[in-house]
Short mmCIF file of N, CA and C in Angstrom, two decimals:
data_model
loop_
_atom_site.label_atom_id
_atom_site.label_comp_id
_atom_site.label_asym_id
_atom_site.label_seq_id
_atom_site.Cartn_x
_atom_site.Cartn_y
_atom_site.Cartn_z
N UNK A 5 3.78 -22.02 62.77
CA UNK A 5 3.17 -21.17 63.76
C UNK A 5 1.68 -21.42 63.79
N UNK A 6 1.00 -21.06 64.80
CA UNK A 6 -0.38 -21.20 65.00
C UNK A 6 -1.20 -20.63 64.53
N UNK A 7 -2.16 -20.61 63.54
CA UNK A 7 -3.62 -19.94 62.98
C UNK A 7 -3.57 -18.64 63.35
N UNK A 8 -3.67 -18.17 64.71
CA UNK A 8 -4.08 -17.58 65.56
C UNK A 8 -2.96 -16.44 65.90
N UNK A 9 -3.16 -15.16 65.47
CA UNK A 9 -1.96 -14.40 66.00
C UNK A 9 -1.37 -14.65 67.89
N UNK A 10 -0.18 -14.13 67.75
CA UNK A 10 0.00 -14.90 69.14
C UNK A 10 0.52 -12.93 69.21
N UNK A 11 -0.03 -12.37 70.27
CA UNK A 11 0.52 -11.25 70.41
C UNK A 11 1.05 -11.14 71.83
N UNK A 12 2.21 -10.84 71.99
CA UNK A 12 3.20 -10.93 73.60
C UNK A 12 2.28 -9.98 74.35
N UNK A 13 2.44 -10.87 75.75
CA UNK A 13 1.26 -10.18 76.69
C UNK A 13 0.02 -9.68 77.05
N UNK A 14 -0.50 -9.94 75.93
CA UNK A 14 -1.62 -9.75 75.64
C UNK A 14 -2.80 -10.61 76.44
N UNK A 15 -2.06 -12.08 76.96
CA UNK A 15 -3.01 -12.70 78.01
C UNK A 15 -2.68 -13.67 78.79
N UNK A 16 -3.09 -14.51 79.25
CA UNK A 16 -3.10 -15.63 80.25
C UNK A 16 -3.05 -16.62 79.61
N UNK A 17 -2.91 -16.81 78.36
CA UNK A 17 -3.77 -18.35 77.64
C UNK A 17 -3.19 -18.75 76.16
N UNK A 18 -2.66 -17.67 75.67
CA UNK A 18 -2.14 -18.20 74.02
C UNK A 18 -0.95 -19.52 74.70
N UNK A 19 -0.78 -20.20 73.78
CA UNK A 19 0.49 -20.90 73.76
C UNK A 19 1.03 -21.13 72.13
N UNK A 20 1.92 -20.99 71.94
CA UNK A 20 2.52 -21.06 71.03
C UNK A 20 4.03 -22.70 70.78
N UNK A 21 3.98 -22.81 69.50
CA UNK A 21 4.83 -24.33 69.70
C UNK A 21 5.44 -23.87 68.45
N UNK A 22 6.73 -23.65 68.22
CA UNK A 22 8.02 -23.08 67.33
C UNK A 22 9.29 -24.74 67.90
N UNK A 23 8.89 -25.70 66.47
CA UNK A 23 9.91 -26.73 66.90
C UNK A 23 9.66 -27.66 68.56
N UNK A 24 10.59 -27.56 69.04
CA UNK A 24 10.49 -28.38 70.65
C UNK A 24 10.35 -27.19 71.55
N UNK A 25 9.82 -25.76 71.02
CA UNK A 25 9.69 -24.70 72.10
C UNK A 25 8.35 -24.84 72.38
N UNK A 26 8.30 -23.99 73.31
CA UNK A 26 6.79 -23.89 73.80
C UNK A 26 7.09 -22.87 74.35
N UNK A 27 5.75 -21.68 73.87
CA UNK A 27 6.27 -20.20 74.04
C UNK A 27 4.56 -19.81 74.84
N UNK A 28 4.30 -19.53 76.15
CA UNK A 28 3.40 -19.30 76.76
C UNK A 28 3.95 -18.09 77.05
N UNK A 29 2.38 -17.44 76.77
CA UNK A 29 1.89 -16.02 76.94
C UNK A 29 1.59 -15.21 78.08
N UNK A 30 1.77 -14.36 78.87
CA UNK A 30 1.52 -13.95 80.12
C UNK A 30 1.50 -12.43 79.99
N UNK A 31 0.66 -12.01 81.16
CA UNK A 31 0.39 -10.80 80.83
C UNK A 31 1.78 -10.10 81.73
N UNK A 32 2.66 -10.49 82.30
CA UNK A 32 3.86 -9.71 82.70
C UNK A 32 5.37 -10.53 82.10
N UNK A 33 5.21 -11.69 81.33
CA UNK A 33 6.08 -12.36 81.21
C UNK A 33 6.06 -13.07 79.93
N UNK A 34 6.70 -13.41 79.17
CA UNK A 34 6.50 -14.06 78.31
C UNK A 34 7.66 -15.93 78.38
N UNK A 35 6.93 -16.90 78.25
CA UNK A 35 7.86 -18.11 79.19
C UNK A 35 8.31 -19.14 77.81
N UNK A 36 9.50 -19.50 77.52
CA UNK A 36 9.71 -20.31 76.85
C UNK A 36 10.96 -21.43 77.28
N UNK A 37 9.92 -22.54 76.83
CA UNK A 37 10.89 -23.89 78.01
C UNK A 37 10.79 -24.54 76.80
N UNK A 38 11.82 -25.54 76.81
CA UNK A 38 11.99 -27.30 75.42
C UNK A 38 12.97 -27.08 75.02
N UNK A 39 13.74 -27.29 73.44
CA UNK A 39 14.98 -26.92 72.94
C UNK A 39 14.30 -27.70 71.11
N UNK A 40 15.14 -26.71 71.01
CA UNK A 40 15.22 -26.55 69.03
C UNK A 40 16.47 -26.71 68.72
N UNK A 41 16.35 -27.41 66.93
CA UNK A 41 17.18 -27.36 66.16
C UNK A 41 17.14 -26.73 65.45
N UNK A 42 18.36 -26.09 64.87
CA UNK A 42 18.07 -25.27 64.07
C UNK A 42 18.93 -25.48 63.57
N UNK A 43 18.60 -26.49 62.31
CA UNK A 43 19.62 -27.09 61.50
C UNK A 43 19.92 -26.42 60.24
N UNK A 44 21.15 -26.68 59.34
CA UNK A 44 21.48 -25.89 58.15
C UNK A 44 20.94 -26.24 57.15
N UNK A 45 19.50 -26.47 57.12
CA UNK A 45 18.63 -26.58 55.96
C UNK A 45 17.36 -25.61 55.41
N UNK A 46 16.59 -26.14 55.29
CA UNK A 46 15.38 -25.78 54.85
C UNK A 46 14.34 -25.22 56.03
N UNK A 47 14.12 -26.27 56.71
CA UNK A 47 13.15 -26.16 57.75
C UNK A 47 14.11 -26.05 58.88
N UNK A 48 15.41 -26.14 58.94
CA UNK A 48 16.07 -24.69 60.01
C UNK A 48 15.98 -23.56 59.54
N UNK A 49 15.77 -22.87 58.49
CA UNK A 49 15.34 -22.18 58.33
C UNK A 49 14.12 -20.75 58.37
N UNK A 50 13.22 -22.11 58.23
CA UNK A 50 11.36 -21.84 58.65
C UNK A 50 11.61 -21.49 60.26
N UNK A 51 11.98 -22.50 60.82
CA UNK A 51 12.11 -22.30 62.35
C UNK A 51 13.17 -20.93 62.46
N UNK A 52 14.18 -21.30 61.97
CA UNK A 52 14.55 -19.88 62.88
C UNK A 52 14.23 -18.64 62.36
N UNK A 53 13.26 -18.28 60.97
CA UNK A 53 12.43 -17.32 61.10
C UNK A 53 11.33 -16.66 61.66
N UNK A 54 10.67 -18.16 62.35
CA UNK A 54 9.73 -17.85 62.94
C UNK A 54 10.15 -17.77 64.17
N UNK A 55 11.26 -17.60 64.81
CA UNK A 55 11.47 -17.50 66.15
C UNK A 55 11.98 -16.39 66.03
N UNK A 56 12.50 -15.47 64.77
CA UNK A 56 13.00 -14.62 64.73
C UNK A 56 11.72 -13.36 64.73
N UNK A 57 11.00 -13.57 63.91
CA UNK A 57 9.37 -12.97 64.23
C UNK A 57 9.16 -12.60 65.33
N UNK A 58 8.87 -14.13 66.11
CA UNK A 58 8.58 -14.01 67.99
C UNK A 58 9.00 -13.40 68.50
N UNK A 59 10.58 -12.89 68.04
CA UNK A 59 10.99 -11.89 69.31
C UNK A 59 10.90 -10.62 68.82
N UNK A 60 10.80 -10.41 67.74
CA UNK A 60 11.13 -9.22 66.70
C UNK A 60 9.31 -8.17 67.77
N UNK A 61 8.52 -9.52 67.66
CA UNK A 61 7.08 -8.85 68.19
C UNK A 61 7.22 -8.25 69.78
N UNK A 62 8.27 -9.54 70.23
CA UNK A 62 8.32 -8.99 71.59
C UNK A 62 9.24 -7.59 72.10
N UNK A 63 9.98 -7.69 71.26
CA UNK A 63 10.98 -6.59 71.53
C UNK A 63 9.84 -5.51 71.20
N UNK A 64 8.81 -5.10 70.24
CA UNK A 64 8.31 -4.44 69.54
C UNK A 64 7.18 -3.78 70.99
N UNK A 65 6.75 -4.90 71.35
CA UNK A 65 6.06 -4.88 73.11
C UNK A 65 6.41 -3.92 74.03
N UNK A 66 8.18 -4.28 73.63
CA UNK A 66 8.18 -3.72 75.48
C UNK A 66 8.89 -2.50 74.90
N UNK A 67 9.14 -2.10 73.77
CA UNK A 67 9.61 -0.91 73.55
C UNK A 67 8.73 0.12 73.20
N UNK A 68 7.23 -0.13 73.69
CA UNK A 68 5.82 0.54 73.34
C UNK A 68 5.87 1.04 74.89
N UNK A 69 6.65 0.37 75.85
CA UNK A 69 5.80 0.92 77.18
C UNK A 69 7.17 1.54 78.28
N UNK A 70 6.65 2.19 79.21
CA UNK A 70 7.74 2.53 80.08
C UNK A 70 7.59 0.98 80.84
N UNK A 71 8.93 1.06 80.98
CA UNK A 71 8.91 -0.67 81.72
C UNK A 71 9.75 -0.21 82.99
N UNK A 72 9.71 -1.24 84.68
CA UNK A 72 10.02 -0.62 85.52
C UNK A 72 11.67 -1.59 85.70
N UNK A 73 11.93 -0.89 86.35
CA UNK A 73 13.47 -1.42 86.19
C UNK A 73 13.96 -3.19 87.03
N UNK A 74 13.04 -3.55 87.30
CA UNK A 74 12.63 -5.27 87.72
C UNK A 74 11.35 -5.17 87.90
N UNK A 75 10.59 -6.40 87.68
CA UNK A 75 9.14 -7.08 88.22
C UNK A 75 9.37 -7.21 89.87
N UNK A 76 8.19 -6.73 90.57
CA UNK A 76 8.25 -7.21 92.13
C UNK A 76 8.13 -8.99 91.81
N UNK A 77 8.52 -9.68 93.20
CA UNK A 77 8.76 -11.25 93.09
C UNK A 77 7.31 -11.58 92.76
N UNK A 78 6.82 -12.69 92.47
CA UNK A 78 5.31 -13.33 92.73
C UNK A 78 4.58 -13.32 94.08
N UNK A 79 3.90 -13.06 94.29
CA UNK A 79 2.70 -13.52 95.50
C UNK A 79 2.29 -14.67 94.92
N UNK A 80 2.82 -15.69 96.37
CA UNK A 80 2.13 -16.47 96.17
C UNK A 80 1.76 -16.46 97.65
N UNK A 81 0.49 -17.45 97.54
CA UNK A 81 -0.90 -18.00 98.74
C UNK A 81 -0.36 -19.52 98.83
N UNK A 82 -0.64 -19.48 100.00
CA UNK A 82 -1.29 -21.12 100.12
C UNK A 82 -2.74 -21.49 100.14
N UNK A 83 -2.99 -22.53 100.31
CA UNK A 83 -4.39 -22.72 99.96
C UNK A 83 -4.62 -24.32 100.97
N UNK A 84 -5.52 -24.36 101.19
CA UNK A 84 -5.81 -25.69 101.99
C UNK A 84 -5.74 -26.98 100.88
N UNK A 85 -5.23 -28.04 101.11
CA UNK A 85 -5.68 -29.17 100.56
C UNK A 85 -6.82 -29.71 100.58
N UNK A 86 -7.77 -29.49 99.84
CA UNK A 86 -8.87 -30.25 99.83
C UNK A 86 -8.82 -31.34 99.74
N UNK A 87 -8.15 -32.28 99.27
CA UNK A 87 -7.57 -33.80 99.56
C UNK A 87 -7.59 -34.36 100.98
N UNK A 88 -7.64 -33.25 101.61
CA UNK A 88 -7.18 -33.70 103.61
C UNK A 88 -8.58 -33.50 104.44
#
């Protein structure tokens, strides 16, 4: 795990790397894309404690707040190509 506490939602910018995951931080979302092993050893082990942590924090998150029963979709903009 990273130096750096990684606390869920808390911002725009942590990223976190658990094995072939990659666990980015968001302040409404928390995003994890790649794939892990989590083999019957030693360091399957390490890994799947520390992924067990990660969620243990996140669950810990959203059970601090009233949460609404879905996220509205994204806004998104377009934007001009400055290329053109």
């Amino acid at each position: 795990m990273c130096a750096k506490k990684f606390v869920p939602y808390a911002n725009e910018s942590d990223v976190l790397e658990i094995g072939g995951l990659s666990i980015e931080n968001r302040i409404d979302r928390i995003s994890i894309s790649g794939d892990i092993d989590l083999t019957r050893d030693k360091p399957g082990l390490a890994l799947a404690k520390q992924l067990q942590k990660l969620l243990g924090d996140v669950v810990a998150q959203l059970e601090q707040q009233a949460l609404p029963d879905a996220l509205p979709p994204p806004m998104v903009t377009s934007v001009d190509n400055p290329f053109e």
